[in-house]
Every structure is written in C-alpha cells, then in structure tokens.
PDB file of C-alpha atoms and ligand atoms in Angstrom:
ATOM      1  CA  UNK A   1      28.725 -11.301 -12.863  1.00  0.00           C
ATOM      2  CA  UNK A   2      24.793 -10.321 -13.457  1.00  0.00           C
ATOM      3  CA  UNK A   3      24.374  -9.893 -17.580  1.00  0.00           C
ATOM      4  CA  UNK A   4      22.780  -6.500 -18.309  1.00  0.00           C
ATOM      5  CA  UNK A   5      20.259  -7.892 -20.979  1.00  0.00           C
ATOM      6  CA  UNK A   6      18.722  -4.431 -22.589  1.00  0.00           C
ATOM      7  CA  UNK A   7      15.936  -6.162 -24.677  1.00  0.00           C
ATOM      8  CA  UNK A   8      12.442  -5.548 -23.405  1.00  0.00           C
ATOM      9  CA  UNK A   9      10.735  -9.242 -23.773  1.00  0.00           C
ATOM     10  CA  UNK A  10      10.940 -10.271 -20.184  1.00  0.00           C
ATOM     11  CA  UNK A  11       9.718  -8.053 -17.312  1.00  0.00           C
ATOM     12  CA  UNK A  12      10.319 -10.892 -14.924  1.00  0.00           C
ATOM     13  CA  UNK A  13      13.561 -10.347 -15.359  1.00  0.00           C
ATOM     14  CA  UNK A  14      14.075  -6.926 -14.200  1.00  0.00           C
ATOM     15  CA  UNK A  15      16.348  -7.309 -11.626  1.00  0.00           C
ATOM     16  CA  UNK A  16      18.994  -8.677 -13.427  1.00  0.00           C
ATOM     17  CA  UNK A  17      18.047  -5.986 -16.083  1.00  0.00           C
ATOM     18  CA  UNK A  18      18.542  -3.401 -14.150  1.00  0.00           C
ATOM     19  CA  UNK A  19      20.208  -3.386 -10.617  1.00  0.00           C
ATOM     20  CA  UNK A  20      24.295  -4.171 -12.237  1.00  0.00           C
ATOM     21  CA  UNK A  21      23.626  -1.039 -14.426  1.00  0.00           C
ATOM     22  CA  UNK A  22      22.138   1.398 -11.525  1.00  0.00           C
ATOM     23  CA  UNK A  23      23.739   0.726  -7.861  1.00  0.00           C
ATOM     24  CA  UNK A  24      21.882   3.765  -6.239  1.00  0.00           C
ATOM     25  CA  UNK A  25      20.250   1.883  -2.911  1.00  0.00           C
ATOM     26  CA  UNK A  26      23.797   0.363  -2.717  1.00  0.00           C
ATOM     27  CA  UNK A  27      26.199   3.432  -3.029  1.00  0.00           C
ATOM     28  CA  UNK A  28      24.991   5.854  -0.811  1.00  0.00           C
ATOM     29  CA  UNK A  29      23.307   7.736  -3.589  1.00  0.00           C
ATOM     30  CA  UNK A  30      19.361   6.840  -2.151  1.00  0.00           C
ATOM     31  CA  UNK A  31      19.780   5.776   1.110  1.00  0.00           C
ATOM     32  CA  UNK A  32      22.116   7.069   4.243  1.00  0.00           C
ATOM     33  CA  UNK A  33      21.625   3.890   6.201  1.00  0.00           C
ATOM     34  CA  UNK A  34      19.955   0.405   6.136  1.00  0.00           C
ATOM     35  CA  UNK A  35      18.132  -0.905   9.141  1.00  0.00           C
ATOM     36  CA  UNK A  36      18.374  -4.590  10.176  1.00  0.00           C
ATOM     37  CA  UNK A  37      15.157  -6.587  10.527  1.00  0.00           C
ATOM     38  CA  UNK A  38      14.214  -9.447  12.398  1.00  0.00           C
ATOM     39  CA  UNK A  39      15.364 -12.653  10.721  1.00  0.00           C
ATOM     40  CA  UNK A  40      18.958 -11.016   9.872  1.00  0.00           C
ATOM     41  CA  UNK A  41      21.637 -12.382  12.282  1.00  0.00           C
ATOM     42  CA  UNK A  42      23.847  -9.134  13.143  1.00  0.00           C
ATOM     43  CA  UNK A  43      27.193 -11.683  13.395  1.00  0.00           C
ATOM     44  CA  UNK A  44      26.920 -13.152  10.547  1.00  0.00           C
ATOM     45  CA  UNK A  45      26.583 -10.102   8.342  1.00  0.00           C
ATOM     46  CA  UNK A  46      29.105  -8.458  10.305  1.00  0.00           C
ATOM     47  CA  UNK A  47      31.570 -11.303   9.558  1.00  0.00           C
ATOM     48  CA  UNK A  48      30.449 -11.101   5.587  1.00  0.00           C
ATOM     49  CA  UNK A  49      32.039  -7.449   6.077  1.00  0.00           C
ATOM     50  CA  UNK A  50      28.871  -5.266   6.729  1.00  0.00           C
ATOM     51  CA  UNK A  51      29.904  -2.603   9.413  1.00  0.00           C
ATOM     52  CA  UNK A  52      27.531  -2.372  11.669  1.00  0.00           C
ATOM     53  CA  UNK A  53      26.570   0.565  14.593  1.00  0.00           C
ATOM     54  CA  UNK A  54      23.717  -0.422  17.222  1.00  0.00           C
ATOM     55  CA  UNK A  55      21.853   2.717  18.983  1.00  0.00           C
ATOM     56  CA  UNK A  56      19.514   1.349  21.461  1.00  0.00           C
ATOM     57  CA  UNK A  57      17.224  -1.476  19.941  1.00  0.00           C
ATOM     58  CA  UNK A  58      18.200  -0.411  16.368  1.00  0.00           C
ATOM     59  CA  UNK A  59      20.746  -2.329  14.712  1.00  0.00           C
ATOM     60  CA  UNK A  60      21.759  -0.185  10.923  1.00  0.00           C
ATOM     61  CA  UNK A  61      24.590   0.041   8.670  1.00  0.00           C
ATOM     62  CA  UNK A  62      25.424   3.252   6.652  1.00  0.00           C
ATOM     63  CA  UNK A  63      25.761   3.806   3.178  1.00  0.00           C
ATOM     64  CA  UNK A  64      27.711   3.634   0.814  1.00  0.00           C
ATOM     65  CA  UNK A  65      27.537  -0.113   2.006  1.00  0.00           C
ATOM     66  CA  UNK A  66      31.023  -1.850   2.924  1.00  0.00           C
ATOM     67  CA  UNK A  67      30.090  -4.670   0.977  1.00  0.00           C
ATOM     68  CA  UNK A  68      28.900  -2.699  -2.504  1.00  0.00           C
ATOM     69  CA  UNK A  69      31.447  -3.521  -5.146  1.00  0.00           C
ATOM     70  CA  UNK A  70      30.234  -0.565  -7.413  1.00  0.00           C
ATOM     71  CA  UNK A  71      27.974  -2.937  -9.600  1.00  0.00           C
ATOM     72  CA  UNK A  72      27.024  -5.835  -7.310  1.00  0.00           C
ATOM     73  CA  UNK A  73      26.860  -7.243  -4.025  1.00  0.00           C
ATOM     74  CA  UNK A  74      29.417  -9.026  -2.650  1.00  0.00           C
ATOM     75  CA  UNK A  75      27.341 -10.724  -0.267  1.00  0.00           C
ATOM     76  CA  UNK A  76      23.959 -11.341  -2.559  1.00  0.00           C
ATOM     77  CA  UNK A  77      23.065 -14.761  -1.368  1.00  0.00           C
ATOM     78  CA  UNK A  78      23.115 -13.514   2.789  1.00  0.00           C
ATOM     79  CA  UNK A  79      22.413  -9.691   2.334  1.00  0.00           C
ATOM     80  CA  UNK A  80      20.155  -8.692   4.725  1.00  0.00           C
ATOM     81  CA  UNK A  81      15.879  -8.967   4.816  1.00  0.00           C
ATOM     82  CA  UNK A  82      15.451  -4.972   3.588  1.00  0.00           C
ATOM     83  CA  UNK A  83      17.455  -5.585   1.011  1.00  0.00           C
ATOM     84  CA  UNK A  84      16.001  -8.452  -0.246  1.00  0.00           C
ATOM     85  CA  UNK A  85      12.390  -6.927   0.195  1.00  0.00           C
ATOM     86  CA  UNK A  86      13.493  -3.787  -1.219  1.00  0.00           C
ATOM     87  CA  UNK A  87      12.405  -2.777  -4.913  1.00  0.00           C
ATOM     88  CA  UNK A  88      12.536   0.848  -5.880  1.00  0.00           C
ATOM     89  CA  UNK A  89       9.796   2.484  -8.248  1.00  0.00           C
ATOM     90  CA  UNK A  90      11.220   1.414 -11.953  1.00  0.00           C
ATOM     91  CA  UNK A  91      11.781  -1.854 -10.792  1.00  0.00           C
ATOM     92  CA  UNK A  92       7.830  -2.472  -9.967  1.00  0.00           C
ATOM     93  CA  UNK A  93       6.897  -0.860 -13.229  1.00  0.00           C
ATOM     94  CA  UNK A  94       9.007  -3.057 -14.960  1.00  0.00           C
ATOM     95  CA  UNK A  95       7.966  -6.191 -13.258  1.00  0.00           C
ATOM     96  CA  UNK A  96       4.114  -4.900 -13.735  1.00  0.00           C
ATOM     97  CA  UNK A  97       4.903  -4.002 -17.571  1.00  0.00           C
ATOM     98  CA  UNK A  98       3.739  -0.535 -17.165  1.00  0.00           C
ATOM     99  CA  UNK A  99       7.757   0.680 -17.935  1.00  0.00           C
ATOM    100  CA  UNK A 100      10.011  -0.737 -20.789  1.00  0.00           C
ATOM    101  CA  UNK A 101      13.495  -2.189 -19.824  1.00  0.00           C
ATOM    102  CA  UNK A 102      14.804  -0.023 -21.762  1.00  0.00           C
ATOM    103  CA  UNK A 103      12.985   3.232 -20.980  1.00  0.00           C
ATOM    104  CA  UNK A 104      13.905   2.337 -16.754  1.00  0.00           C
ATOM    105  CA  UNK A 105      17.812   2.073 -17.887  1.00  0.00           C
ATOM    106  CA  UNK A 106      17.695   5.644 -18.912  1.00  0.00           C
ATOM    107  CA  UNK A 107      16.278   6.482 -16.160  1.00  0.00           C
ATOM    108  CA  UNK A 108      18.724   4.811 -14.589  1.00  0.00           C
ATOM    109  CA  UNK A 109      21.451   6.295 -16.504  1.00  0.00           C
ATOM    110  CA  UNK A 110      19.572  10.200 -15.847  1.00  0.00           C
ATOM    111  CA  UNK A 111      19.744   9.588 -12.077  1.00  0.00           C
ATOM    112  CA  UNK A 112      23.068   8.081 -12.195  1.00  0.00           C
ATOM    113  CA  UNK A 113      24.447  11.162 -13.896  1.00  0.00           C
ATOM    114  CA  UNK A 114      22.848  13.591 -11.571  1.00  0.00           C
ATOM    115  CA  UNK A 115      24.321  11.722  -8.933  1.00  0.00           C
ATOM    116  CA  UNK A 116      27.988  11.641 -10.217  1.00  0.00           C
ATOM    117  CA  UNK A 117      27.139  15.955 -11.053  1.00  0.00           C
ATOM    118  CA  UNK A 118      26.371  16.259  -7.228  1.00  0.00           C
ATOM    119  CA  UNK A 119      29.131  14.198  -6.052  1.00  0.00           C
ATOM    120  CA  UNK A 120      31.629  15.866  -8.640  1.00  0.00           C
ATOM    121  CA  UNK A 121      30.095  19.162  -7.008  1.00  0.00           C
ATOM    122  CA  UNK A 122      30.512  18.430  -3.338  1.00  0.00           C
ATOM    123  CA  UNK A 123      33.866  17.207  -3.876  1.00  0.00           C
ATOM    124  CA  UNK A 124      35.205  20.355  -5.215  1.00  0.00           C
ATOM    125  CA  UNK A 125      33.672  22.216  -2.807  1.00  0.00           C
ATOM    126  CA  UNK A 126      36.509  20.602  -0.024  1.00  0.00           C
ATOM    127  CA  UNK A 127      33.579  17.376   1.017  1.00  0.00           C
ATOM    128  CA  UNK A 128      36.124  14.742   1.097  1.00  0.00           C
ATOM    129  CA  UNK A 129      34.176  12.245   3.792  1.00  0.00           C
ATOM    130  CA  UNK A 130      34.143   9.247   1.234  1.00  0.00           C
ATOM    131  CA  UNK A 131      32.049   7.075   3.626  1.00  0.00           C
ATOM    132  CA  UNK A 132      29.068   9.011   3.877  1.00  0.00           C
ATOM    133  CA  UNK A 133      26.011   9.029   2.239  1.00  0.00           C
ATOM    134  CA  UNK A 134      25.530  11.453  -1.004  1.00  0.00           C
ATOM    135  CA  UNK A 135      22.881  13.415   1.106  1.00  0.00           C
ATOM    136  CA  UNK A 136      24.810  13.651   4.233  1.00  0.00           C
ATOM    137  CA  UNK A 137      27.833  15.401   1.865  1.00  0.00           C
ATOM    138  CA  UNK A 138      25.708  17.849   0.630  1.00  0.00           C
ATOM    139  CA  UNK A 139      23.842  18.836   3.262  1.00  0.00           C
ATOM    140  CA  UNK A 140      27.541  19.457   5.338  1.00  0.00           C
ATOM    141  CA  UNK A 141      28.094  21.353   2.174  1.00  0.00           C
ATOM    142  CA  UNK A 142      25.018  23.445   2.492  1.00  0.00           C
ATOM    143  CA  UNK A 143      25.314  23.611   6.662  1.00  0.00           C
ATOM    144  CA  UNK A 144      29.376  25.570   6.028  1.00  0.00           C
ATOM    145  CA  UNK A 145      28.541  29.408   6.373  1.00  0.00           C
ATOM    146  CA  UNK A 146      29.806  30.774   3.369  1.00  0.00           C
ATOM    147  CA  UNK A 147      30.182  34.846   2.443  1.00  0.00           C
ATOM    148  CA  UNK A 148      28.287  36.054  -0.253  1.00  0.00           C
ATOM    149  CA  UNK A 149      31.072  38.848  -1.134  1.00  0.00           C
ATOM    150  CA  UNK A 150      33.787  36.192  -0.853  1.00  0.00           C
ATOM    151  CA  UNK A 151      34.895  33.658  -3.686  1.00  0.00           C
ATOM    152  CA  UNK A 152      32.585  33.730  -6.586  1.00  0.00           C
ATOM    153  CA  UNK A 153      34.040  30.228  -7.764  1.00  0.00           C
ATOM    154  CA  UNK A 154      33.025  28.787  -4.378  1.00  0.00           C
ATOM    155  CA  UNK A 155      29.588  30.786  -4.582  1.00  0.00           C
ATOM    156  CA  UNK A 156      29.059  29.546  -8.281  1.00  0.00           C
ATOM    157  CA  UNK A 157      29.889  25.796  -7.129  1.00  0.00           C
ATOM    158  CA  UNK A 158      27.085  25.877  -4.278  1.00  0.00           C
ATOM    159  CA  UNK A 159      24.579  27.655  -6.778  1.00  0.00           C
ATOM    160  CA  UNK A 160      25.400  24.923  -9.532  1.00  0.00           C
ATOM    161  CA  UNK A 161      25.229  21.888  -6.540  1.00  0.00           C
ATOM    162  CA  UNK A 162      21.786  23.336  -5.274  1.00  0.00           C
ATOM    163  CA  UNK A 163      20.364  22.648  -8.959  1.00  0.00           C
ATOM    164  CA  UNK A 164      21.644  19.818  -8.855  1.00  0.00           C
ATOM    165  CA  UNK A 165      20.442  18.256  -5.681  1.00  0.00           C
ATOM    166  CA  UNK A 166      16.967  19.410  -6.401  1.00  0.00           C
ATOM    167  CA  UNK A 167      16.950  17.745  -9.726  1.00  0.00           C
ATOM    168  CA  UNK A 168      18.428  14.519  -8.307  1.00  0.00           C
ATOM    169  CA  UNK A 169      15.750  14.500  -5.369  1.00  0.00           C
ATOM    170  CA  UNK A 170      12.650  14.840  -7.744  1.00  0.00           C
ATOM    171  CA  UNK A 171      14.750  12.094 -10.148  1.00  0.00           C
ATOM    172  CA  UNK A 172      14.770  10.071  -6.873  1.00  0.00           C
ATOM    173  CA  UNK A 173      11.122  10.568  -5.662  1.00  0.00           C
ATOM    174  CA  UNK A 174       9.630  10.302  -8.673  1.00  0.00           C
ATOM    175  CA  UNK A 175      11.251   6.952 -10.298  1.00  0.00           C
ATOM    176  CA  UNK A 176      13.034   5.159  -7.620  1.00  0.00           C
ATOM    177  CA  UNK A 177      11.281   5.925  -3.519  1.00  0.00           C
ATOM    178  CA  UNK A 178       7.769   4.133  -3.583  1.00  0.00           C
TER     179      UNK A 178
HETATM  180  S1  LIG B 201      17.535   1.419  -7.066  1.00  0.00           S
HETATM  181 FE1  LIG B 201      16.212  -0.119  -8.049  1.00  0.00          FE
HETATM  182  S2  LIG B 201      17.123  -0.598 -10.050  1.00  0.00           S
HETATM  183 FE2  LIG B 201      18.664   0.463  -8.770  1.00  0.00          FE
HETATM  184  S3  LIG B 201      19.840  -1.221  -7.833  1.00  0.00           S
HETATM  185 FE3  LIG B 201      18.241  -0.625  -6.380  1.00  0.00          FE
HETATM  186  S4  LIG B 201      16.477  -1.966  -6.796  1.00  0.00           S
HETATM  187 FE4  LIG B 201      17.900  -2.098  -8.565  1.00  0.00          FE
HETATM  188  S1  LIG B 202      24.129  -5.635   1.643  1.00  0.00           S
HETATM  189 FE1  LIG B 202      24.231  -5.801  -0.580  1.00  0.00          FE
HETATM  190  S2  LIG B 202      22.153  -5.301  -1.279  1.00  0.00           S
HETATM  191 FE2  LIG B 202      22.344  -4.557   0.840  1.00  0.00          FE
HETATM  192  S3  LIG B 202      22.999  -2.405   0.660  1.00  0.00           S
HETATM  193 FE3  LIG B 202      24.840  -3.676   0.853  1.00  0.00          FE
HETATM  194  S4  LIG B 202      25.491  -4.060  -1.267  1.00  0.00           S
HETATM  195 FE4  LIG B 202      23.354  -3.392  -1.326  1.00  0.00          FE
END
C-alpha cells in the first residue's frame, strides 16, 4: 500500500502524496462514468473486474468503479488510458509547485467531507442505489416531487443537501476539474 508522505520537499511525488488520501475520481464522488480509449483492451479490463456497458461505439464503466478499494486501485498496473492520463487540478499545482502538499491534502480532506455530508444527506433522504455515482443520487433526490406543507424533517434534509451540493460542486470545479 501507497505511503501518504505529508512533507512538502518533493512535488514529483504528488501522486503518491495525494491520490491514497483523496479517492474522489475513483468513488463516484467526481465522475459518473469513465470512457474507454483506444489502446485499452475491453476483455482484459473486464476480466480484472471492471464492469463494463457498450452503447453504440462507446465503450464506459460507471462510477463508483468495481475495482476502487476505497484508497487504491486494485488494478493500478492495467487500469485503463483515462485513468492513467487523468490528473485533477491540485495534482498539477503540486507537480508545478504552485500548491504545497500539504495545503492540496486539506483540500482534499474539505472536499472529502463535503462529499461524505452529501452522501450522509441523500441517504437519509430514502437514496439507497449504492452503485451510482454521488451526482446521479442527488439529482434522483432533487427529481422526487416533494410537498412543501408535508414533513418538515424531509423538507429540512433537501434544504441542508442543496447547500451542500453547491458547496461540493464549486469545491470540485475549483480544485479538482481542469
Ligand atoms: S482527484 Fe486528484 S488527488 Fe484525488 S485521487 Fe484523483 S488524481 Fe488523485
Ligand atoms: S480503474 Fe482504477 S484508477 Fe480507474 S477509476 Fe477504477 S479504481 Fe480508479
């Protein structure tokens, strides 16, 4: 397992900095799906465990990913070409030097609770569909018609989740989607 070194001396090493503490393009949390590129062989990552839908040419897998282990990736070595090209916002500052390690793990942290708030807040709210992505939870949440002169809990709980999705999706532009 990846070391989570917190010192600030080597920018080069960002990824292994960073990625084992954060997890958001893995879990579901950033992404609803990842789209296979050429150069990744559909078979093979479907026999490493990634479940994969085609629609036409398009080849994807949804998030959270099947083979996310809630720090790393199972299949690291063989994961597929968007995930290895992929690097979010705070990991290009901290590979340019521009962010601190330590400044993009709070960040990291910040995001990560937001995340857990909204999930915490769509699960209470009866979203129970484990396998889908963070967004697609809320936004079922948000689609439900709901009576304004009916439960105030329930009316509270979407009031307190729509604060919290707009803070996580401004946490999410702004320091991870480049
Ligand atoms: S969002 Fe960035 S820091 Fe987090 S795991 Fe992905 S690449 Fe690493
Ligand atoms: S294949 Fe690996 S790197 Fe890609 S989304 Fe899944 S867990 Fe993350």
């Amino acid at each position: 397992m990846t070391k989570v070194n917190t010192s600030d001396s080597d920018p080069h090493e960002a990824v292994s900095q960073l990625c084992p503490a954060c997890g958001l393009c893995c879990n579901g949390a950033l992404f609803a799906d990842v789209k296979l590129q050429r150069g990744d062989h559909a078979r093979h990552l479907k026999s490493l465990g990634l479940v994969l839908e085609r629609k036409g040419k398009i080849v994807r897998f949804s998030q959270p990913c099947a083979c996310f282990d809630g720090k790393l990736c199972r299949i690291y070595a063989d994961r597929p070409v968007r995930c290895r090209t992929f690097e979010c916002r705070l990991l290009q500052d901290v590979q340019s030097g521009k962010l601190t390690v330590s400044l993009a793990l709070a960040r990291i942290r910040r995001a990560r609770r937001y995340a857990g708030t909204v999930l915490n807040l769509v699960r209470k709210l009866g979203q129970q569909d484990e396998h889908l992505s963070l967004s697609e939870r809320y936004q079922k949440v948000f689609a439900e018609p709901y009576d304004l002169s009916g439960d105030l809990k329930v009316i509270r709980l979407r009031g307190q989740l729509l604060q919290a999705v707009s803070k996580l999706v401004n946490i999410m532009e702004r320091d991870f989607l480049t």
